Amino acid sequence: MAWYLVKRLLQLIPVFFGATLLVYFLVFMTPGDPLAALCGDKGCTPGVAAALTEQYHLNDPFFVQYFSYIGGLLTGDLGVNFSGREISEVLAGAFPATARLAIIALIFEAIFGITFGLYAGLKKGGWFDSTVLVLSLIVIAVPIFVLGFVMQYFVGVKWGLAKPTVSGAADWSDLILPGIVLGLVSFAQVLRLTRTAVAENASADYVRTATAKGLTRGRVVRVHILRNSMIPVATFLGMDLGALMGGAIVTEGIFNVPGIGNQLYKALTLGDAPMVVSVVSVMVIIFCVANLLVDLLYAWLDPRIRYA
Amino acid sequence: MSMSQENNRPLLEVRNLGIAFTTATGEVQAVQDSNFTVMPGETVAIVGESGSGKSTSALAAIGLLPANGRVNAGQIIFDGQDITHASEKQKVKLRGNQIGMVPQDPMSNLNPVWKVGFQVRETLKANGLPAADEDVTRVLSQAGLPDAEKRAKQYPHEFSGGMRQRALISIGLSCQPRLLIADEPTSALDVTVQRTILDHLETMTDKLGTAVLLITHDLGLAAERAQKVVVMYKGHVVEAGPALQLLRNPRHPYTQKLVDSAPSLASRRIEVARASGVEADDLLAEHPRTSMQAALKQDFVQVQDLTKVYKLRGSWGRSEDFTAVDKVSFAIPRGTTTAVVGESGSGKSTVAKMMLGLEPITSGSIVFDGQDVAKLRGKEMFAFRRRVQPIFQDPYGSLDPMYNIYRTIEEPLKVHGVGTSKEREKKVRELMDQVSLPQSMLARYPNELSGGQRQRVAIARALALNPELVVCDEAVSALDVLVQAQILNLLAELQHDLGLTYLFITHDLAVVRQIADNVCVMQKGTLVETGSTDSVFENPQTDYTRQLLAAIPGAGLINAV
């Protein structure tokens, strides 16, 4: 187990370098002078241009630029973005909103997805099952920005049940509606995953044996059917958390959430290369760590799996 | 109520029971007009083939029918109480401490994600019994599980099949039920394990005074273990009575057939042939000739010091060697049947795989008709494969579900570029006749066939290329006794007609006796005994062989019948 963990952590190193190198290459090698974008039509004064060239190592070969950037990244210095703010500061400011949004989405999809999925799976082929299957398919099929705008209009604007956009502070209560929208697609997937696993496990031999032992139906469902069905679902949720933590560009855009996704979108439209590379690098790291945690969670949920 | 009255009252009484299943094609009556009784402390066996309704009848007693099944006629009376349509709450009360169950397949009946101790404990708890660690350990060790305290903390996948079955028996008996339903409790296990487990089960139920309803497909086993035998056929109880009487004097034609073909009861190879219409004289006349042929072609297949070592992944990236087959030597004379027997893990299937050239040989050699199999490359290997064909155990898994029967049988001919498509069609039709399948079946798909029919298709496919050696890896183990007898007959006839040589891999000594000329007994990778079938059966040389022979269910009954 310890050996497996070491191996997996070592694997993160090439993934990290590969991903950052690729992003760095794509952003910095795009045609055009990065300074032109920064200084606008007036152009930079020679002094400023020289200072910026020095700061971003623009005259050095690509790999020197890259490694000086990575060196900073590893010592915790992400540099400054084009508007002169410390990138680490910008990220620290945006992260709480994204994290809150991700947690709301995850709780929503887990609770409702598993509950509905369990019920549908136990009554497979019944009216609830059929209805829920069709609805979940619709949710998966419709693009998230359509769902987002529709919910924003009805729930936020027309019925006034929630604030249609998020204020600067991005409190928990502000984020409930965007969180639900963000979690909707995954909710449908969790539901379907749970339903299939439950339906399959409900007819397993060990479930029949558990019933024959004299356990009540409730205990059989909880301890034997649900527990075993959680293996694929927990794996999915773990992966999803990794993806959600990296920011949700579309949802954050619709509801104006000041999170990581929003910052990335801004940086992309401004051509703010240092910012883009930093955000993407952080996303890659979060995703890799989440992946590793999911694999460990998987081994914990299913004792048959042993990593060596 | 006086004591004697209570003892005279049946513990379980099934009256005119009918059970129906709702399927996609409509309602199917699985059990009809079924009657049997179990007295307190008595062991009753229900015997029948798969689909006869034997498990269904027993499971209905504790309300464990699958969701699409329901009781639609008759009564189930337990201890004087009609429980046919009892509420779920009443059934929960009965299960565990009144009626226990030991299920069929030890591999799938324990929940893989919970420790074994936990699964025992929840049974005790659910039935209101003390459930401390000591209680769990006691219950497990009573079922004969060694080192129970440590074992209780392990997961099912860390147990062998026999140990899992002991755990399931301990669960079934943990609350000291008055009736235990044992649904094929050992059919998934090796014969020797089967015997110890059944012995133990018998001792335990005797001590507790538990009545046992034993469900099995093996008449020999039923007769050996039960006082009363109930025979079911196609959803009906066709015959019932004391075990020995039923064996000696079967009335119903189905029971007669069952007694005749029960492999554990048939004692001579000739009997199989006689059933298929070959006269005993014929067969006796046949033997000297084949053995003369055999003497001439002694070296058709020669296995010398055959060894297979697997590398197992150990901890910290190191690998350990595991010797699956250890210096095994034997010879297969042409036109004869050689059986390799052993328990699971004895390495017998690995021998078969190496014989087929599907697994590289670590050391030693297999010489097939003068050619060293290990040295065959490319074209030679291709030609070798044509002469050696396999038939595998699982007729459900070894046929491609997307290929119809015609395509399945034609495929080897096509691969080896035999004939034109017209000629191939003729050959396929011939093969269908040889394995006694109707031509109309050619357009069907494997899922539309029964297990026996599929195994016939597998045989036809194996014979398509006119092979000389056919390797049968547990080819009849998955089949019901009657179907098994038919397939064995077919194989014997084909051998007679086509002069085939068989290498028969099996764990079932009863089958060996019916089909084999020579036997090789394997244990843990080594060959412990080899000889002609008669000499091995009548005069076994090693303890292990004696153990295997003694473990055949019903072995002690052959003389009694």
PDB file of C-alpha atoms in Angstrom, chain B residues 383-483:
ATOM      1  CA  ALA B 383      -1.130 -27.213 -38.480  1.00  0.00           C
ATOM      2  CA  PHE B 384      -0.820 -28.631 -34.962  1.00  0.00           C
ATOM      3  CA  ARG B 385      -3.899 -26.729 -33.800  1.00  0.00           C
ATOM      4  CA  ARG B 386      -5.849 -28.436 -36.541  1.00  0.00           C
ATOM      5  CA  ARG B 387      -5.040 -31.842 -35.109  1.00  0.00           C
ATOM      6  CA  VAL B 388      -5.735 -30.941 -31.483  1.00  0.00           C
ATOM      7  CA  GLN B 389      -9.071 -29.392 -30.547  1.00  0.00           C
ATOM      8  CA  PRO B 390     -10.565 -28.335 -27.225  1.00  0.00           C
ATOM      9  CA  ILE B 391     -13.991 -28.660 -25.638  1.00  0.00           C
ATOM     10  CA  PHE B 392     -14.332 -26.418 -22.621  1.00  0.00           C
ATOM     11  CA  GLN B 393     -16.350 -26.576 -19.454  1.00  0.00           C
ATOM     12  CA  ASP B 394     -18.730 -23.725 -19.809  1.00  0.00           C
ATOM     13  CA  PRO B 395     -20.990 -24.107 -22.844  1.00  0.00           C
ATOM     14  CA  TYR B 396     -22.372 -20.641 -22.040  1.00  0.00           C
ATOM     15  CA  GLY B 397     -19.010 -18.925 -22.169  1.00  0.00           C
ATOM     16  CA  SER B 398     -17.212 -20.781 -24.928  1.00  0.00           C
ATOM     17  CA  LEU B 399     -19.630 -20.005 -27.752  1.00  0.00           C
ATOM     18  CA  ASP B 400     -19.659 -16.520 -29.244  1.00  0.00           C
ATOM     19  CA  PRO B 401     -23.159 -15.145 -28.528  1.00  0.00           C
ATOM     20  CA  MET B 402     -23.058 -13.074 -31.726  1.00  0.00           C
ATOM     21  CA  TYR B 403     -22.402 -16.095 -33.985  1.00  0.00           C
ATOM     22  CA  ASN B 404     -25.234 -18.367 -35.017  1.00  0.00           C
ATOM     23  CA  ILE B 405     -24.687 -22.112 -34.838  1.00  0.00           C
ATOM     24  CA  TYR B 406     -23.804 -22.453 -38.504  1.00  0.00           C
ATOM     25  CA  ARG B 407     -21.152 -19.756 -38.308  1.00  0.00           C
ATOM     26  CA  THR B 408     -19.805 -21.178 -35.050  1.00  0.00           C
ATOM     27  CA  ILE B 409     -19.208 -24.613 -36.533  1.00  0.00           C
ATOM     28  CA  GLU B 410     -18.022 -23.285 -39.884  1.00  0.00           C
ATOM     29  CA  GLU B 411     -15.472 -20.893 -38.398  1.00  0.00           C
ATOM     30  CA  PRO B 412     -12.611 -23.352 -37.845  1.00  0.00           C
ATOM     31  CA  LEU B 413     -13.082 -24.668 -41.404  1.00  0.00           C
ATOM     32  CA  LYS B 414     -12.898 -21.128 -42.747  1.00  0.00           C
ATOM     33  CA  VAL B 415      -9.877 -20.196 -40.670  1.00  0.00           C
ATOM     34  CA  HIS B 416      -8.010 -23.213 -41.953  1.00  0.00           C
ATOM     35  CA  GLY B 417      -9.232 -22.624 -45.509  1.00  0.00           C
ATOM     36  CA  VAL B 418     -10.919 -25.968 -45.877  1.00  0.00           C
ATOM     37  CA  GLY B 419     -12.972 -26.498 -49.031  1.00  0.00           C
ATOM     38  CA  THR B 420     -15.354 -24.177 -50.871  1.00  0.00           C
ATOM     39  CA  SER B 421     -18.341 -22.660 -49.104  1.00  0.00           C
ATOM     40  CA  LYS B 422     -20.554 -25.428 -50.596  1.00  0.00           C
ATOM     41  CA  GLU B 423     -18.292 -28.149 -49.230  1.00  0.00           C
ATOM     42  CA  ARG B 424     -18.124 -26.445 -45.884  1.00  0.00           C
ATOM     43  CA  GLU B 425     -21.893 -26.296 -45.695  1.00  0.00           C
ATOM     44  CA  LYS B 426     -22.066 -30.030 -46.377  1.00  0.00           C
ATOM     45  CA  LYS B 427     -19.498 -30.681 -43.673  1.00  0.00           C
ATOM     46  CA  VAL B 428     -21.373 -28.550 -41.128  1.00  0.00           C
ATOM     47  CA  ARG B 429     -24.573 -30.447 -41.865  1.00  0.00           C
ATOM     48  CA  GLU B 430     -22.739 -33.752 -41.424  1.00  0.00           C
ATOM     49  CA  LEU B 431     -21.351 -32.587 -38.114  1.00  0.00           C
ATOM     50  CA  MET B 432     -24.826 -31.605 -36.918  1.00  0.00           C
ATOM     51  CA  ASP B 433     -25.952 -35.168 -37.665  1.00  0.00           C
ATOM     52  CA  GLN B 434     -22.969 -36.610 -35.855  1.00  0.00           C
ATOM     53  CA  VAL B 435     -23.787 -34.746 -32.675  1.00  0.00           C
ATOM     54  CA  SER B 436     -27.517 -35.476 -33.102  1.00  0.00           C
ATOM     55  CA  LEU B 437     -28.698 -31.911 -33.496  1.00  0.00           C
ATOM     56  CA  PRO B 438     -31.484 -31.056 -35.966  1.00  0.00           C
ATOM     57  CA  GLN B 439     -30.480 -29.081 -39.095  1.00  0.00           C
ATOM     58  CA  SER B 440     -33.163 -26.543 -38.243  1.00  0.00           C
ATOM     59  CA  MET B 441     -30.990 -25.362 -35.395  1.00  0.00           C
ATOM     60  CA  LEU B 442     -28.271 -23.972 -37.663  1.00  0.00           C
ATOM     61  CA  ALA B 443     -29.794 -20.516 -37.841  1.00  0.00           C
ATOM     62  CA  ARG B 444     -30.244 -20.202 -34.094  1.00  0.00           C
ATOM     63  CA  TYR B 445     -28.023 -18.392 -31.610  1.00  0.00           C
ATOM     64  CA  PRO B 446     -26.367 -19.911 -28.527  1.00  0.00           C
ATOM     65  CA  ASN B 447     -28.740 -18.182 -26.087  1.00  0.00           C
ATOM     66  CA  GLU B 448     -31.648 -20.054 -27.669  1.00  0.00           C
ATOM     67  CA  LEU B 449     -30.099 -23.438 -26.843  1.00  0.00           C
ATOM     68  CA  SER B 450     -30.027 -25.505 -23.654  1.00  0.00           C
ATOM     69  CA  GLY B 451     -26.750 -26.327 -21.904  1.00  0.00           C
ATOM     70  CA  GLY B 452     -26.622 -29.819 -23.378  1.00  0.00           C
ATOM     71  CA  GLN B 453     -27.336 -28.565 -26.901  1.00  0.00           C
ATOM     72  CA  ARG B 454     -24.621 -25.949 -26.573  1.00  0.00           C
ATOM     73  CA  GLN B 455     -22.126 -28.563 -25.494  1.00  0.00           C
ATOM     74  CA  ARG B 456     -23.085 -30.584 -28.583  1.00  0.00           C
ATOM     75  CA  VAL B 457     -22.385 -27.526 -30.709  1.00  0.00           C
ATOM     76  CA  ALA B 458     -19.014 -27.159 -28.986  1.00  0.00           C
ATOM     77  CA  ILE B 459     -18.271 -30.797 -29.805  1.00  0.00           C
ATOM     78  CA  ALA B 460     -19.299 -30.328 -33.434  1.00  0.00           C
ATOM     79  CA  ARG B 461     -17.017 -27.303 -33.669  1.00  0.00           C
ATOM     80  CA  ALA B 462     -14.144 -29.273 -32.146  1.00  0.00           C
ATOM     81  CA  LEU B 463     -14.690 -32.112 -34.629  1.00  0.00           C
ATOM     82  CA  ALA B 464     -14.976 -29.881 -37.691  1.00  0.00           C
ATOM     83  CA  LEU B 465     -11.302 -30.160 -38.567  1.00  0.00           C
ATOM     84  CA  ASN B 466     -11.150 -33.941 -38.062  1.00  0.00           C
ATOM     85  CA  PRO B 467      -8.783 -33.648 -35.116  1.00  0.00           C
ATOM     86  CA  GLU B 468      -6.911 -36.612 -33.721  1.00  0.00           C
ATOM     87  CA  LEU B 469      -6.724 -35.467 -30.130  1.00  0.00           C
ATOM     88  CA  VAL B 470      -9.620 -33.782 -28.352  1.00  0.00           C
ATOM     89  CA  VAL B 471      -8.883 -32.101 -25.038  1.00  0.00           C
ATOM     90  CA  CYS B 472     -12.018 -31.991 -22.911  1.00  0.00           C
ATOM     91  CA  ASP B 473     -11.513 -29.566 -20.030  1.00  0.00           C
ATOM     92  CA  GLU B 474     -14.349 -30.344 -17.588  1.00  0.00           C
ATOM     93  CA  ALA B 475     -16.524 -30.799 -20.654  1.00  0.00           C
ATOM     94  CA  VAL B 476     -19.506 -32.249 -18.773  1.00  0.00           C
ATOM     95  CA  SER B 477     -19.111 -30.676 -15.324  1.00  0.00           C
ATOM     96  CA  ALA B 478     -21.625 -27.922 -15.913  1.00  0.00           C
ATOM     97  CA  LEU B 479     -24.374 -30.264 -17.091  1.00  0.00           C
ATOM     98  CA  ASP B 480     -27.199 -32.091 -15.314  1.00  0.00           C
ATOM     99  CA  VAL B 481     -26.708 -35.825 -14.772  1.00  0.00           C
ATOM    100  CA  LEU B 482     -28.992 -36.997 -17.527  1.00  0.00           C
ATOM    101  CA  VAL B 483     -27.559 -34.559 -20.061  1.00  0.00           C
TER     102      VAL B 483
END
